[in-house]
Amino acid sequence: MAGKNLLMVGAGLSGAVIGRELAEAGHKVTIIDARDHIGGNCHTERDGETGVMVHVYGPHIFHTDDAEVWAYVNGFENFRPYKNRVKTTVGGKVYSLPINLHTINQFFDKALRPDEARAFIEAQADTSIDDPQTFEEQALRFVGPDLYEAFFKGYIQKQWGCSPTELPASILKRLPVRFNYDDNYFAHRFQGMPENGYTAMIERILDHPAITVELGRKIGRAEAQSYDHVFYSGPLDGWFDYELGRLGYRTLDFERFTYQGDYQGCAVMNYGEASVPHTRVTEHKHFSPWESHEGSVLYREFSRACEADDIPYYPIRLVAEKEMLGAYVEKARAERGVSFVGRLGTYRYLDMDVTIREALDAARAFLDAEKAGNPVPAFFAAPV
Ligand SMILES: Cc1cc2nc3c(=O)[nH]c(=O)nc-3n(C[C@H](O)[C@H](O)[C@H](O)COP(=O)(O)OP(=O)(O)OC[C@H]3O[C@@H](n4cnc5c(N)ncnc54)[C@H](O)[C@@H]3O)c2cc1C
């Protein structure tokens, strides 16, 4: 099979991993990104003032159950053990998240054992709600009004810009409470943080003689035509110049500030109340606990509706968006020579491990299609 001339739009994890796999298979790969750095939203860089490794687009913690993906990332960067332990400030007090036995005992000023706590929370739950339709109903049914008001209501309102009564119950699938003292945010087998940041890892993924990277150039549908095949990890609606409208996203604003010493004693402090405008404060030096820095750099994080010039972060995927998404997916399937990949190309929230898994699978599916002489699909992972 002769090497093809392939274009990856986007130098985030999707473009980098697919590009690397296809370069190794003998193709010539060009990767173009509109930003002036590689790494997409996982980008990390050293803060000029404090020397702290900063997660520029918000904190990224690597966690997965996928052994192949874990081996893949460890092949490009040394991962240090890291557990995400999140705190939240509500009503002038600090609690542990996700809600666990410590949170329950502190919040209700009790010393319950697991079985007692389970019975106590069951007694709080609003069992008159038979068939919860909204997030609020689901939360009230699971945990009752006190925990709901303190830990969910205000936070969800800030995060999604709407009342929990307007969000579907399906968002809260399981009982969001642990009846033990486990405060490890993620339940995955493999968890860690890249020793030198995600950008260093992605730099190594891109370090292949058949890969060329060009930064600071936005590329559209017309320009992409000169390649044998395009893997597009930009926004799906953007490929079509938003001709059917814009898919809804939430964006984030980060307010940077510095501090001498240790500002909050942990990496992530949430703020549950609607009256506090930010959702959380992240102290980046705590994401690299093996390093030592006197200065500290922090981000106050604010969530709001995404406008045309903002960075799209979280897809909203409510009823109206799903309809528009269906129409864009149909248009995408009618295109030739382009596959839509990654979190923006498929309009889904994807953790890094899922992004890498899908990228590896996409590269394999492309090679299989080429070998069999079949058309390359518009999507390797269906957005709807
Ligand atoms: C705030 C936040 C926190 C997160 N935290 C975690 C976490 O803790 N753990 C975890 O596993 N995952 C986390 N994620 C998810 C993680 O960021 C994604 O899995 C990952 O970034 C997806 O990679 P991607 O390549 O698909 O997309 P992106 O990283 O968005 O990369 C797409 C790239 O394409 C470029 N691009 C788009 N359009 C064009 C165009 N027309 N021309 C040229 N370039 C273009 C963009 O500039 C961008 O660099 C988080 C995400 C967010 C938003």
Short mmCIF file of C-alpha atoms and ligand atoms in Angstrom, two decimals:
data_model
loop_
_atom_site.label_atom_id
_atom_site.label_comp_id
_atom_site.label_asym_id
_atom_site.label_seq_id
_atom_site.Cartn_x
_atom_site.Cartn_y
_atom_site.Cartn_z
CA MET A 1 0.00 0.00 0.00
CA ALA A 2 1.49 3.34 -1.04
CA GLY A 3 1.73 5.93 1.72
CA LYS A 4 -1.11 8.44 1.57
CA ASN A 5 -1.00 12.14 2.20
CA LEU A 6 -3.07 12.60 5.36
CA LEU A 7 -4.18 15.70 7.24
CA MET A 8 -5.04 15.88 10.93
CA VAL A 9 -6.90 19.07 11.81
CA GLY A 10 -6.00 19.60 15.46
CA ALA A 11 -2.86 18.72 17.44
CA GLY A 12 -4.74 17.60 20.55
CA LEU A 13 -4.74 14.00 21.72
CA SER A 14 -7.03 12.88 18.88
CA GLY A 15 -4.92 14.32 16.05
CA ALA A 16 -1.62 13.32 17.69
CA VAL A 17 -2.53 9.69 18.40
CA ILE A 18 -4.21 9.02 15.05
CA GLY A 19 -1.35 10.82 13.28
CA ARG A 20 1.30 8.78 15.07
CA GLU A 21 -0.41 5.46 14.37
CA LEU A 22 -0.82 6.26 10.69
CA ALA A 23 2.73 7.61 10.36
CA GLU A 24 3.98 4.33 11.80
CA ALA A 25 1.89 2.50 9.22
CA GLY A 26 3.77 4.29 6.43
CA HIS A 27 1.61 7.35 5.69
CA LYS A 28 2.73 10.95 5.41
CA VAL A 29 0.97 12.97 8.10
CA THR A 30 0.47 16.74 8.32
CA ILE A 31 -0.98 18.08 11.57
CA ILE A 32 -2.31 21.63 11.62
CA ASP A 33 -3.62 23.45 14.68
CA ALA A 34 -5.10 26.92 14.96
CA ARG A 35 -3.43 27.45 18.34
CA ASP A 36 0.23 28.32 18.79
CA HIS A 37 0.88 25.14 20.80
CA ILE A 38 0.25 21.42 20.53
CA GLY A 39 -1.79 19.41 23.06
CA GLY A 40 -5.28 20.88 22.54
CA ASN A 41 -7.13 21.32 25.81
CA CYS A 42 -4.67 19.08 27.65
CA HIS A 43 -1.90 21.64 27.09
CA THR A 44 0.40 22.23 30.07
CA GLU A 45 3.18 24.79 30.41
CA ARG A 46 5.48 26.17 33.09
CA ASP A 47 4.20 29.38 34.60
CA GLY A 48 6.80 32.11 33.92
CA GLU A 49 6.45 33.71 37.34
CA THR A 50 6.31 30.72 39.70
CA GLY A 51 7.79 27.84 37.68
CA VAL A 52 4.69 25.76 38.44
CA MET A 53 3.39 23.38 35.75
CA VAL A 54 0.03 24.84 34.76
CA HIS A 55 -2.93 23.04 33.14
CA VAL A 56 -3.74 25.95 30.86
CA TYR A 57 -7.30 24.90 29.89
CA GLY A 58 -8.30 23.52 33.28
CA PRO A 59 -7.09 20.63 35.42
CA HIS A 60 -6.50 17.27 33.76
CA ILE A 61 -6.13 14.08 35.78
CA PHE A 62 -5.41 10.87 33.93
CA HIS A 63 -7.54 7.90 34.99
CA THR A 64 -8.51 4.74 33.13
CA ASP A 65 -9.35 1.04 33.34
CA ASP A 66 -8.01 0.52 29.83
CA ALA A 67 -4.67 -1.31 30.18
CA GLU A 68 -3.67 -0.70 26.55
CA VAL A 69 -4.26 3.04 26.86
CA TRP A 70 -2.34 3.15 30.15
CA ALA A 71 0.59 1.33 28.51
CA TYR A 72 0.36 3.71 25.53
CA VAL A 73 0.68 6.90 27.58
CA ASN A 74 3.41 5.40 29.75
CA GLY A 75 5.32 4.63 26.56
CA PHE A 76 5.64 8.38 25.93
CA GLU A 77 5.91 9.87 29.40
CA ASN A 78 6.64 8.84 32.97
CA PHE A 79 3.41 8.92 34.97
CA ARG A 80 3.62 9.72 38.68
CA PRO A 81 1.00 8.33 41.08
CA TYR A 82 -1.73 10.90 41.57
CA LYS A 83 -5.16 10.63 43.21
CA ASN A 84 -7.73 13.32 42.67
CA ARG A 85 -9.07 14.39 46.07
CA VAL A 86 -11.55 17.23 45.81
CA LYS A 87 -12.84 19.46 48.58
CA THR A 88 -15.82 21.78 48.57
CA THR A 89 -16.62 24.89 50.55
CA VAL A 90 -20.30 25.27 51.47
CA GLY A 91 -21.85 27.43 54.18
CA GLY A 92 -18.44 28.50 55.46
CA LYS A 93 -17.28 24.91 56.00
CA VAL A 94 -15.04 22.58 54.05
CA TYR A 95 -16.21 19.08 53.10
CA SER A 96 -14.78 16.14 51.24
CA LEU A 97 -16.08 15.07 47.79
CA PRO A 98 -17.49 12.90 46.33
CA ILE A 99 -19.98 12.79 49.22
CA ASN A 100 -18.65 10.04 51.49
CA LEU A 101 -19.03 8.94 55.09
CA HIS A 102 -16.80 11.78 56.26
CA THR A 103 -18.93 14.33 54.40
CA ILE A 104 -22.16 12.89 55.81
CA ASN A 105 -20.86 12.75 59.38
CA GLN A 106 -19.45 16.26 59.19
CA PHE A 107 -22.49 17.74 57.47
CA PHE A 108 -25.07 16.22 59.85
CA ASP A 109 -22.72 16.41 62.86
CA LYS A 110 -22.88 12.68 63.48
CA ALA A 111 -20.57 9.67 63.90
CA LEU A 112 -22.43 7.12 61.79
CA ARG A 113 -21.00 3.81 60.65
CA PRO A 114 -21.61 2.73 57.02
CA ASP A 115 -24.88 0.82 57.63
CA GLU A 116 -26.22 3.54 59.86
CA ALA A 117 -25.34 6.20 57.30
CA ARG A 118 -27.05 4.25 54.53
CA ALA A 119 -30.25 3.99 56.57
CA PHE A 120 -29.97 7.66 57.52
CA ILE A 121 -29.64 8.81 53.90
CA GLU A 122 -32.47 6.51 52.83
CA ALA A 123 -34.64 8.21 55.42
CA GLN A 124 -33.72 11.62 53.93
CA ALA A 125 -34.54 10.55 50.38
CA ASP A 126 -37.85 11.69 48.94
CA THR A 127 -39.44 8.34 48.12
CA SER A 128 -42.68 10.01 46.99
CA ILE A 129 -40.88 10.68 43.67
CA ASP A 130 -41.66 7.49 41.72
CA ASP A 131 -40.36 8.32 38.31
CA PRO A 132 -37.82 11.19 38.46
CA GLN A 133 -37.74 13.26 35.29
CA THR A 134 -35.36 16.06 36.18
CA PHE A 135 -31.93 16.26 37.81
CA GLU A 136 -33.54 17.86 40.85
CA GLU A 137 -36.09 15.08 41.28
CA GLN A 138 -33.41 12.44 40.86
CA ALA A 139 -31.14 14.09 43.44
CA LEU A 140 -34.00 14.54 45.93
CA ARG A 141 -34.92 10.91 45.48
CA PHE A 142 -31.34 9.76 46.04
CA VAL A 143 -30.10 12.03 48.83
CA GLY A 144 -32.96 14.22 50.06
CA PRO A 145 -33.21 18.02 50.28
CA ASP A 146 -30.32 18.89 52.64
CA LEU A 147 -27.46 17.25 50.72
CA TYR A 148 -29.06 18.27 47.43
CA GLU A 149 -29.23 21.96 48.40
CA ALA A 150 -25.68 21.99 49.80
CA PHE A 151 -23.75 19.93 47.27
CA PHE A 152 -25.67 19.88 43.97
CA LYS A 153 -28.13 22.70 43.44
CA GLY A 154 -25.88 25.75 43.33
CA TYR A 155 -22.97 23.98 41.69
CA ILE A 156 -25.07 22.51 38.87
CA GLN A 157 -26.74 25.87 38.34
CA LYS A 158 -23.36 27.57 37.92
CA GLN A 159 -21.86 24.80 35.82
CA TRP A 160 -24.76 24.50 33.35
CA GLY A 161 -26.30 27.99 33.56
CA CYS A 162 -29.77 26.60 34.22
CA SER A 163 -31.82 25.22 37.07
CA PRO A 164 -31.45 21.50 37.93
CA THR A 165 -35.20 21.35 37.22
CA GLU A 166 -34.37 21.92 33.53
CA LEU A 167 -31.78 19.14 33.27
CA PRO A 168 -32.70 15.50 32.61
CA ALA A 169 -32.62 12.95 35.44
CA SER A 170 -30.26 10.81 33.33
CA ILE A 171 -27.30 13.08 34.27
CA LEU A 172 -27.34 11.60 37.78
CA LYS A 173 -27.40 7.91 37.01
CA ARG A 174 -26.27 6.38 40.29
CA LEU A 175 -26.47 7.20 43.97
CA PRO A 176 -23.76 9.89 44.23
CA VAL A 177 -22.76 8.90 47.78
CA ARG A 178 -20.15 6.54 49.26
CA PHE A 179 -20.74 4.90 52.62
CA ASN A 180 -17.04 4.66 53.47
CA TYR A 181 -14.16 7.12 53.80
CA ASP A 182 -12.88 6.68 50.25
CA ASP A 183 -12.35 10.17 48.84
CA ASN A 184 -10.50 9.13 45.67
CA TYR A 185 -12.57 10.98 43.09
CA PHE A 186 -12.14 8.36 40.37
CA ALA A 187 -12.71 4.63 40.70
CA HIS A 188 -10.34 3.64 37.87
CA ARG A 189 -7.51 1.13 38.27
CA PHE A 190 -4.84 3.32 36.69
CA GLN A 191 -4.49 6.95 37.78
CA GLY A 192 -1.60 9.34 37.43
CA MET A 193 -0.10 12.58 36.27
CA PRO A 194 2.55 12.96 33.55
CA GLU A 195 5.77 13.98 35.26
CA ASN A 196 6.63 16.69 32.72
CA GLY A 197 3.08 17.60 31.72
CA TYR A 198 0.77 16.50 28.92
CA THR A 199 2.38 18.71 26.29
CA ALA A 200 5.74 16.95 26.77
CA MET A 201 3.97 13.62 26.29
CA ILE A 202 2.20 14.79 23.14
CA GLU A 203 5.46 16.26 21.81
CA ARG A 204 6.93 12.75 21.96
CA ILE A 205 3.87 11.23 20.29
CA LEU A 206 4.36 13.71 17.45
CA ASP A 207 8.10 13.07 17.20
CA HIS A 208 8.14 10.88 14.08
CA PRO A 209 9.92 11.51 10.77
CA ALA A 210 6.68 11.14 8.78
CA ILE A 211 4.84 13.77 10.86
CA THR A 212 4.91 17.51 10.12
CA VAL A 213 3.26 19.92 12.56
CA GLU A 214 2.10 23.40 11.65
CA LEU A 215 0.78 25.70 14.36
CA GLY A 216 -1.18 28.94 14.34
CA ARG A 217 -3.25 28.11 11.25
CA LYS A 218 -6.98 27.51 11.20
CA ILE A 219 -7.92 25.20 8.40
CA GLY A 220 -11.36 24.81 6.82
CA ARG A 221 -13.18 22.45 4.51
CA ALA A 222 -11.99 24.06 1.25
CA GLU A 223 -8.29 24.02 2.17
CA ALA A 224 -8.45 20.44 3.37
CA GLN A 225 -9.43 19.12 -0.07
CA SER A 226 -5.86 18.61 -1.30
CA TYR A 227 -5.21 15.64 1.04
CA ASP A 228 -6.05 11.98 0.45
CA HIS A 229 -7.97 11.88 3.70
CA VAL A 230 -8.68 14.32 6.54
CA PHE A 231 -9.17 13.53 10.24
CA TYR A 232 -10.95 16.54 11.61
CA SER A 233 -10.92 17.07 15.40
CA GLY A 234 -12.40 20.59 15.26
CA PRO A 235 -16.07 21.39 15.95
CA LEU A 236 -18.48 19.42 13.76
CA ASP A 237 -20.69 22.47 13.10
CA GLY A 238 -17.56 24.53 12.29
CA TRP A 239 -16.69 22.25 9.36
CA PHE A 240 -19.99 23.31 7.78
CA ASP A 241 -19.52 26.99 8.67
CA TYR A 242 -22.36 26.71 11.19
CA GLU A 243 -24.88 26.73 8.36
CA LEU A 244 -27.52 24.94 10.46
CA GLY A 245 -26.74 26.98 13.58
CA ARG A 246 -24.32 26.53 16.45
CA LEU A 247 -24.27 23.46 18.66
CA GLY A 248 -24.52 24.60 22.29
CA TYR A 249 -21.44 24.51 24.51
CA ARG A 250 -20.43 25.83 27.90
CA THR A 251 -17.17 27.71 28.01
CA LEU A 252 -14.89 28.52 30.95
CA ASP A 253 -13.19 31.73 32.04
CA PHE A 254 -10.10 31.41 34.20
CA GLU A 255 -9.06 34.23 36.52
CA ARG A 256 -5.38 33.70 37.32
CA PHE A 257 -3.88 34.81 40.61
CA THR A 258 -0.71 34.04 42.50
CA TYR A 259 0.16 33.53 46.14
CA GLN A 260 3.33 33.06 48.18
CA GLY A 261 3.14 29.67 49.89
CA ASP A 262 0.17 27.32 49.95
CA TYR A 263 -3.14 29.11 49.27
CA GLN A 264 -5.71 26.37 49.81
CA GLY A 265 -3.80 23.20 50.73
CA CYS A 266 -5.28 21.12 47.90
CA ALA A 267 -5.45 21.07 44.10
CA VAL A 268 -9.21 21.53 43.67
CA MET A 269 -11.59 23.43 45.95
CA ASN A 270 -15.18 23.58 44.71
CA TYR A 271 -17.62 26.29 45.75
CA GLY A 272 -21.12 24.82 45.98
CA GLU A 273 -23.18 27.93 46.58
CA ALA A 274 -24.86 29.83 43.75
CA SER A 275 -23.94 33.09 45.52
CA VAL A 276 -20.20 32.47 44.88
CA PRO A 277 -19.76 33.20 41.17
CA HIS A 278 -16.92 30.75 40.49
CA THR A 279 -17.36 26.97 40.47
CA ARG A 280 -13.91 26.11 41.80
CA VAL A 281 -10.37 27.25 42.49
CA THR A 282 -7.49 25.11 41.28
CA GLU A 283 -4.00 25.42 42.77
CA HIS A 284 -1.75 23.99 40.11
CA LYS A 285 1.35 23.13 42.12
CA HIS A 286 -0.69 20.48 43.93
CA PHE A 287 -1.12 18.63 40.60
CA SER A 288 2.66 17.99 40.73
CA PRO A 289 3.17 17.09 44.42
CA TRP A 290 6.67 15.73 43.68
CA GLU A 291 7.84 19.26 42.80
CA SER A 292 8.56 22.02 45.28
CA HIS A 293 7.63 25.68 44.63
CA GLU A 294 7.42 28.58 47.04
CA GLY A 295 5.18 30.60 44.73
CA SER A 296 1.75 29.35 43.76
CA VAL A 297 -0.48 29.98 40.75
CA LEU A 298 -4.23 29.52 40.94
CA TYR A 299 -7.25 29.73 38.66
CA ARG A 300 -10.71 30.80 39.67
CA GLU A 301 -12.97 29.02 37.23
CA PHE A 302 -16.23 30.49 35.91
CA SER A 303 -18.66 28.71 33.60
CA ARG A 304 -20.90 30.45 31.05
CA ALA A 305 -22.63 30.00 27.68
CA CYS A 306 -20.15 29.71 24.81
CA GLU A 307 -20.26 32.56 22.27
CA ALA A 308 -18.89 32.51 18.72
CA ASP A 309 -15.31 33.52 19.67
CA ASP A 310 -15.02 31.45 22.85
CA ILE A 311 -13.39 28.06 23.33
CA PRO A 312 -16.09 25.36 23.36
CA TYR A 313 -15.52 23.18 26.46
CA TYR A 314 -18.56 21.14 27.47
CA PRO A 315 -21.20 20.06 24.92
CA ILE A 316 -24.70 20.73 26.28
CA ARG A 317 -26.55 17.94 24.43
CA LEU A 318 -30.04 18.80 25.56
CA VAL A 319 -33.08 18.23 23.34
CA ALA A 320 -32.58 21.17 20.93
CA GLU A 321 -28.86 20.41 20.48
CA LYS A 322 -29.53 16.75 19.81
CA GLU A 323 -31.87 17.64 16.95
CA MET A 324 -29.30 19.96 15.37
CA LEU A 325 -26.60 17.38 15.97
CA GLY A 326 -28.64 14.78 14.06
CA ALA A 327 -28.83 17.13 11.07
CA TYR A 328 -25.06 17.79 11.14
CA VAL A 329 -24.32 14.09 11.44
CA GLU A 330 -26.35 13.46 8.30
CA LYS A 331 -24.41 16.14 6.42
CA ALA A 332 -21.13 14.70 7.71
CA ARG A 333 -22.04 11.23 6.49
CA ALA A 334 -22.60 12.65 3.00
CA GLU A 335 -19.05 14.11 2.90
CA ARG A 336 -16.20 12.25 1.24
CA GLY A 337 -12.57 12.13 2.33
CA VAL A 338 -13.10 13.35 5.89
CA SER A 339 -13.62 11.63 9.24
CA PHE A 340 -14.84 13.50 12.31
CA VAL A 341 -12.99 12.56 15.48
CA GLY A 342 -12.41 13.59 19.08
CA ARG A 343 -14.50 15.57 21.48
CA LEU A 344 -15.38 18.43 19.12
CA GLY A 345 -15.70 16.39 15.94
CA THR A 346 -18.26 14.11 17.59
CA TYR A 347 -19.74 16.69 20.00
CA ARG A 348 -19.28 14.54 23.09
CA TYR A 349 -17.53 14.99 26.41
CA LEU A 350 -14.60 12.56 26.26
CA ASP A 351 -12.07 11.90 28.96
CA MET A 352 -8.47 11.62 27.77
CA ASP A 353 -8.38 7.84 28.05
CA VAL A 354 -11.53 7.50 25.95
CA THR A 355 -10.11 9.98 23.44
CA ILE A 356 -6.95 7.87 23.11
CA ARG A 357 -8.91 4.60 22.90
CA GLU A 358 -11.10 6.03 20.14
CA ALA A 359 -8.07 7.47 18.33
CA LEU A 360 -6.28 4.11 18.35
CA ASP A 361 -9.46 2.40 17.11
CA ALA A 362 -9.99 5.05 14.42
CA ALA A 363 -6.46 4.56 13.08
CA ARG A 364 -6.98 0.78 12.96
CA ALA A 365 -10.36 1.14 11.27
CA PHE A 366 -8.80 3.47 8.67
CA LEU A 367 -6.03 0.96 7.92
CA ASP A 368 -8.56 -1.89 7.68
CA ALA A 369 -10.79 0.10 5.31
CA GLU A 370 -7.80 0.99 3.11
CA LYS A 371 -6.66 -2.60 3.00
CA ALA A 372 -10.12 -3.89 2.09
CA GLY A 373 -10.67 -1.07 -0.43
CA ASN A 374 -13.72 0.14 1.53
CA PRO A 375 -14.73 3.76 1.99
CA VAL A 376 -13.46 5.35 5.20
CA PRO A 377 -16.40 6.17 7.50
CA ALA A 378 -17.29 9.74 8.51
CA PHE A 379 -17.43 8.60 12.15
CA PHE A 380 -15.62 5.80 13.94
CA ALA A 381 -17.59 6.55 17.11
CA ALA A 382 -21.21 7.60 16.59
CA PRO A 383 -22.12 11.04 18.04
CA VAL A 384 -25.81 10.06 18.41
C1 LIG B 1 -12.09 21.80 31.64
C2 LIG B 1 -11.79 20.41 31.20
C3 LIG B 1 -11.22 19.53 32.09
C4 LIG B 1 -10.93 18.22 31.70
N1 LIG B 1 -10.39 17.39 32.63
C5 LIG B 1 -10.10 16.12 32.28
C6 LIG B 1 -9.57 15.22 33.23
O1 LIG B 1 -9.33 15.55 34.40
N2 LIG B 1 -9.31 13.95 32.84
C7 LIG B 1 -9.57 13.51 31.55
O2 LIG B 1 -9.31 12.33 31.25
N3 LIG B 1 -10.06 14.36 30.62
C8 LIG B 1 -10.34 15.64 30.95
N4 LIG B 1 -10.85 16.51 30.01
C9 LIG B 1 -11.05 16.03 28.61
C10 LIG B 1 -9.85 16.28 27.67
O3 LIG B 1 -9.59 17.66 27.59
C11 LIG B 1 -10.20 15.69 26.29
O4 LIG B 1 -10.33 14.30 26.41
C12 LIG B 1 -9.15 15.97 25.21
O5 LIG B 1 -8.74 17.30 25.19
C13 LIG B 1 -9.73 15.63 23.86
O6 LIG B 1 -8.75 15.79 22.85
P1 LIG B 1 -9.13 16.18 21.36
O7 LIG B 1 -7.89 16.11 20.57
O8 LIG B 1 -10.30 15.38 20.91
O9 LIG B 1 -9.69 17.68 21.46
P2 LIG B 1 -8.91 19.07 21.80
O10 LIG B 1 -7.98 18.88 22.93
O11 LIG B 1 -9.99 20.09 21.95
O12 LIG B 1 -8.09 19.37 20.50
C14 LIG B 1 -8.66 19.85 19.31
C15 LIG B 1 -7.66 20.79 18.66
O13 LIG B 1 -8.13 21.11 17.35
C16 LIG B 1 -7.81 22.45 17.07
N5 LIG B 1 -8.71 22.93 16.02
C17 LIG B 1 -10.07 22.94 16.06
N6 LIG B 1 -10.56 23.42 14.91
C18 LIG B 1 -9.50 23.70 14.11
C19 LIG B 1 -9.38 24.19 12.79
N7 LIG B 1 -10.44 24.48 12.03
N8 LIG B 1 -8.14 24.35 12.28
C20 LIG B 1 -7.04 24.05 13.03
N9 LIG B 1 -7.11 23.56 14.29
C21 LIG B 1 -8.32 23.39 14.82
C22 LIG B 1 -7.98 23.16 18.41
O14 LIG B 1 -7.22 24.34 18.44
C23 LIG B 1 -7.50 22.10 19.39
O15 LIG B 1 -6.13 22.30 19.73
C24 LIG B 1 -11.20 17.80 30.38
C25 LIG B 1 -11.79 18.69 29.48
C26 LIG B 1 -12.10 19.97 29.88
C27 LIG B 1 -12.78 20.88 28.91
#
